[in-house]
Coordinates of C-alpha atoms in Angstrom, one line a residue:
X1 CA 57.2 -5.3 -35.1
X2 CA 53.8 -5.0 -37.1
X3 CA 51.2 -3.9 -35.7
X4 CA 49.2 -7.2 -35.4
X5 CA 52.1 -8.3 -33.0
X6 CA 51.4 -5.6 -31.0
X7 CA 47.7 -6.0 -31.0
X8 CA 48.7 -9.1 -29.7
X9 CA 51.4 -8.2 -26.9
X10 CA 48.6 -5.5 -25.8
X11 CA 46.1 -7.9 -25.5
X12 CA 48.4 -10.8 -24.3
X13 CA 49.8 -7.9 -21.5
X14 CA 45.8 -7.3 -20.6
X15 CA 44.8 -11.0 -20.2
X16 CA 47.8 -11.3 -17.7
X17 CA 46.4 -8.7 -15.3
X18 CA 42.9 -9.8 -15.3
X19 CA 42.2 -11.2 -12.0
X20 CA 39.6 -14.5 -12.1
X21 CA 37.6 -14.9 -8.7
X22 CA 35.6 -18.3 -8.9
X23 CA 32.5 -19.3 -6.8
X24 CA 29.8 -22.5 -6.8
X25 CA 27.4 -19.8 -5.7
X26 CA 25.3 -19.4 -8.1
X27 CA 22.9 -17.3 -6.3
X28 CA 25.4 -15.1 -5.5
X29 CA 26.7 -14.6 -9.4
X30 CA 23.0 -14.0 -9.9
X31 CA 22.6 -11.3 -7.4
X32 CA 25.9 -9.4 -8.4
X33 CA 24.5 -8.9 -12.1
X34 CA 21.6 -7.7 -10.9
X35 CA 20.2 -3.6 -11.4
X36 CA 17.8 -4.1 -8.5
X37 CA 19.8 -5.0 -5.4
X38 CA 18.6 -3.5 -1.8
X39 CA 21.1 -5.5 -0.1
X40 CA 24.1 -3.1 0.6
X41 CA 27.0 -5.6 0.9
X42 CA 26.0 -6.6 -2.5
X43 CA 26.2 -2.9 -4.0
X44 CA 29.6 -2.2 -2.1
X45 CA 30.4 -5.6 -4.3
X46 CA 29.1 -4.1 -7.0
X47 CA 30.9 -0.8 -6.4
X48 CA 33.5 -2.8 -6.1
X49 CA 33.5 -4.9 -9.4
X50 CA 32.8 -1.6 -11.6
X51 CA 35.5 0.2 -10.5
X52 CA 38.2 -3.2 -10.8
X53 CA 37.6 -4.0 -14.5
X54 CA 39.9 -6.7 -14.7
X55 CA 38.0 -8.3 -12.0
X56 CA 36.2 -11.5 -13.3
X57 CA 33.5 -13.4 -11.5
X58 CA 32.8 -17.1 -12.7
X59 CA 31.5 -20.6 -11.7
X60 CA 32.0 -23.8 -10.6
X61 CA 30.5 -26.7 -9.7
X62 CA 30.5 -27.7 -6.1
X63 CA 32.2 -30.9 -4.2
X64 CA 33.8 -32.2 -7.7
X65 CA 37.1 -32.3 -6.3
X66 CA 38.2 -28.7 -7.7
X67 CA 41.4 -28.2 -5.2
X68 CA 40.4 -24.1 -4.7
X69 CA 36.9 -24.3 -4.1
X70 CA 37.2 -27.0 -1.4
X71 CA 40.2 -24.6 0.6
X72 CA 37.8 -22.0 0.5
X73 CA 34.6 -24.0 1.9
X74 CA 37.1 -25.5 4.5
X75 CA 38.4 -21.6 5.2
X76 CA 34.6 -20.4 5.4
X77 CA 33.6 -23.4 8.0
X78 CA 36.7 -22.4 9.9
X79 CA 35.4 -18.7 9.8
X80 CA 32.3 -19.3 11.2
X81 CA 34.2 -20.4 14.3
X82 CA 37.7 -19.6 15.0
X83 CA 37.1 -16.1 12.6
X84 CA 36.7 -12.4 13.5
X85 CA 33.1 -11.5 14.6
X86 CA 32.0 -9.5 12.1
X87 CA 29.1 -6.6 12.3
X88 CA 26.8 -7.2 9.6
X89 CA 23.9 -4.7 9.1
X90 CA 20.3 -7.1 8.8
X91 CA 18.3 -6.4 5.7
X92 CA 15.1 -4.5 6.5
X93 CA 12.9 -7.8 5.5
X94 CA 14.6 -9.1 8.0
X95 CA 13.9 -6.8 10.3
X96 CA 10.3 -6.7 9.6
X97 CA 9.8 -10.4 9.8
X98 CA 11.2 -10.4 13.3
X99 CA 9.2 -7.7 14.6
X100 CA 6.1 -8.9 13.1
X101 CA 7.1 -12.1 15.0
X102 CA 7.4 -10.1 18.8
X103 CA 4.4 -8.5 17.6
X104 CA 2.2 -11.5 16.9
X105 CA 3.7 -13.5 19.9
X106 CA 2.9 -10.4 22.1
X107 CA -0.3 -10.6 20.7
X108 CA -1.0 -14.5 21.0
X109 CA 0.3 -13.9 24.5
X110 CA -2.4 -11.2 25.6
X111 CA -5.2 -12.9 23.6
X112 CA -4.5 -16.0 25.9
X113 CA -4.9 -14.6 29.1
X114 CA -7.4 -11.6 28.3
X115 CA -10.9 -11.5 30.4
X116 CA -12.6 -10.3 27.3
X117 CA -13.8 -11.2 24.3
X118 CA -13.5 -14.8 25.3
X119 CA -16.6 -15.9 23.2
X120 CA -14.3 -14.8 20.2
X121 CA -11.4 -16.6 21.7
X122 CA -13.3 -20.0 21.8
X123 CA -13.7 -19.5 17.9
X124 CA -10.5 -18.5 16.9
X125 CA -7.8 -19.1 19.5
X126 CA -4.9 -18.4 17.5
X127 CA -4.3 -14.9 16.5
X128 CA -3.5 -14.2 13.0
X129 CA -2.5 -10.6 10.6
X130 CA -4.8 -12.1 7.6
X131 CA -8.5 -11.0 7.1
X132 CA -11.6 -13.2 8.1
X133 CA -14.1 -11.3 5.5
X134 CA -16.5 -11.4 8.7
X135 CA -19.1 -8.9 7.6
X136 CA -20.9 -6.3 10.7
X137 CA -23.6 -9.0 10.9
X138 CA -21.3 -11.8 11.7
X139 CA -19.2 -9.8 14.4
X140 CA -22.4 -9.1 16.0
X141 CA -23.4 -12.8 15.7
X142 CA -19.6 -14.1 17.1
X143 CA -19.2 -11.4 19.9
X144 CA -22.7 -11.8 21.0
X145 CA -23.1 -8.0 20.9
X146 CA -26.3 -7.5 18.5
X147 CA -29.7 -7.5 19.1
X148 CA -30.3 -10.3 21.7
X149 CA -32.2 -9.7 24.6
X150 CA -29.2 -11.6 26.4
X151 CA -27.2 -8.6 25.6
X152 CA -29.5 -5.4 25.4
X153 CA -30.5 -6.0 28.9
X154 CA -27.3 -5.6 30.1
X155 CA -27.4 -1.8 28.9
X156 CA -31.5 -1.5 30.6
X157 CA -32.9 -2.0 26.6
X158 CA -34.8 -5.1 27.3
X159 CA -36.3 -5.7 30.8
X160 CA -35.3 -9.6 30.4
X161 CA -32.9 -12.0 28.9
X162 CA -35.6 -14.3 27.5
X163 CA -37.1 -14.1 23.9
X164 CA -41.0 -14.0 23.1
X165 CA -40.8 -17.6 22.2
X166 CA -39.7 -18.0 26.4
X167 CA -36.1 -18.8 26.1
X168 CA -32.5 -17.4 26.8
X169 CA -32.4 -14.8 23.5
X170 CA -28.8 -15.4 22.8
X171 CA -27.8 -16.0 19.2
X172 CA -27.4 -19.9 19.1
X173 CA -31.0 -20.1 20.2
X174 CA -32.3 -18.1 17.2
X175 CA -30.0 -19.6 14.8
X176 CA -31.1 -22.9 16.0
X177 CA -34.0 -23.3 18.3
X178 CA -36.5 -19.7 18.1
X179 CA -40.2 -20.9 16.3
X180 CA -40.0 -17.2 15.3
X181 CA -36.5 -16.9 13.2
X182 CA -37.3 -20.8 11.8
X183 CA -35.9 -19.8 8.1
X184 CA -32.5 -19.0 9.4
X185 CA -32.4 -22.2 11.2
X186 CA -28.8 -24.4 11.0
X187 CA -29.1 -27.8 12.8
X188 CA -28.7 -27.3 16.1
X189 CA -25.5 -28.8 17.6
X190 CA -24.8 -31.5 20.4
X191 CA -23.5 -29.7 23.8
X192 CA -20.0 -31.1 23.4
X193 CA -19.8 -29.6 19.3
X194 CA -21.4 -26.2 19.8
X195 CA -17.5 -24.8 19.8
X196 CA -17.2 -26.7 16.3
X197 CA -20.3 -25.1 15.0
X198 CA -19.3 -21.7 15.7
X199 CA -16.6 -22.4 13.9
X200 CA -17.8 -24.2 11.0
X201 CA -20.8 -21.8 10.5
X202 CA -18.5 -18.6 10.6
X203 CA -16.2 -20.7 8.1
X204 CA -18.8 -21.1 5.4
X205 CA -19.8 -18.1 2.9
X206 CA -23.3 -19.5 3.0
X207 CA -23.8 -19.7 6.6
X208 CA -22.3 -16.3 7.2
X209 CA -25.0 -15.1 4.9
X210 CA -27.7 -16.6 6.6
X211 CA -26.2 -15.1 9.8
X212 CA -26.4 -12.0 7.9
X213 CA -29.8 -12.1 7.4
X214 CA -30.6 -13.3 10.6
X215 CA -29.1 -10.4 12.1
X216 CA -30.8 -7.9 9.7
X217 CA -34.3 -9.6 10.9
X218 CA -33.7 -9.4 14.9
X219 CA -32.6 -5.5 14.3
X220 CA -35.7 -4.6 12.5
X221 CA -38.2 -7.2 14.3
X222 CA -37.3 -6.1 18.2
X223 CA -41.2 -5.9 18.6
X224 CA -41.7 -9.5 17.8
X225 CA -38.9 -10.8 19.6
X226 CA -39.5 -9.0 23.1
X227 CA -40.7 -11.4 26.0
X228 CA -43.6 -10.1 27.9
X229 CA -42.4 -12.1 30.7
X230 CA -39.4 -12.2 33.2
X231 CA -39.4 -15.9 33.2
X232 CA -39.9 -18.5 30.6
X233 CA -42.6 -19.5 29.4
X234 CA -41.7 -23.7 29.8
X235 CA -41.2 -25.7 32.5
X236 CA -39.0 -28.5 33.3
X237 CA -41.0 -31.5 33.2

């Protein structure tokens, strides 16, 4: 026998014992060729394919008839019924989405039925993980807790609620109303909208600027702003 008939019988004798596993899971192909694999039934795969090196993976298309690839979808639907439960660790994204889920419901659900901060809630209802870009200025304006006379006298720093222009000092009356802040005015909204312009005017970059500025103004014009009085200064016709 030469040795090209040899070559031959050895590679004929190889080609025999190499064992052909055929999927329409492409995905799956993908994932087994891949270096950077966290999940660890696909490195046990791996593991698996490395040390069997007459192991072949291949593909084929799906639902075209091909008599294998149909037993085995039929055999997997049957599995996922009348098959042997089967303890399968969870990938840690997995994980992570689902308990950034309990968290955000648990948060959703204490946000709805907290006693505080309910001026917030009014703005922004829904809870959310992503970053409003409100600057110190703005949380002042859309907590209410900044220098307003409707809120320092809570804490004995102004002797009254009312601004030196005679009305409540609360921050929709300077942003809209106060003769003394008139060029950080917005248009002041109709009673049933004033929920939509807190939220439009905390939604804009421009308008949280001017809210900015606003603020800076009360903080270092407290002088000007103080009421003399403990009423106000108008009178309902």
């Amino acid at each position: 026998m030469t040795k090209i008939n040899k070559i031959e019988n050895i590679m004929r004798f190889q080609n025999q014992n190499i064992k052909y596993i055929w999927s329409d899971s492409e995905s799956s192909l993908q994932a087994l060729k891949s270096f950077n694999v966290k999940s660890k039934i696909t490195q046990e795969a791996q593991m698996t394919l490395l040390e069997n090196a007459r192991i072949r993976l291949g593909w084929v298309k799906a639902h075209i008839g091909i008599k294998g690839n149909e037993i085995a979808d039929i055999l997997a639907k049957e599995a996922t019924t009348d098959g042997i439960p089967a303890s399968l660790p969870f990938p840690k994204s997995f994980l992570k989405k689902q308990l950034l889920h309990l968290s955000l419901s648990r948060w959703q659900a204490e946000w709805d039925n907290g006693e505080t901060g309910r001026s917030v809630y009014s703005i922004i209802p829904k809870i959310s993980n992503k970053q409003l870009h409100w600057s110190r200025e703005c949380i002042q304006f859309a907590t209410v807790h900044g220098p307003f006379p409707s809120y320092l006298k809570r804490f004995g720093l102004h002797s009254t609620d009312y601004c030196g222009c005679g009305e409540i000092g609360n921050p929709l009356h300077y942003a809209t109303r106060c003769p003394l802040t008139l060029s950080y005015h917005h248009k002041e909204p109709s009673p049933q909208f004033i929920v939509h312009w807190w939220k439009s005017a905390l939604s804009r970059k421009l308008s949280r600027r001017n809210m900015d500025n606003l603020i800076t103004f009360l903080a270092t014009n407290e002088d000007l702003i103080k009421s003399q009085n403990t009423k106000p200064s108008h009178t309902s016709a």
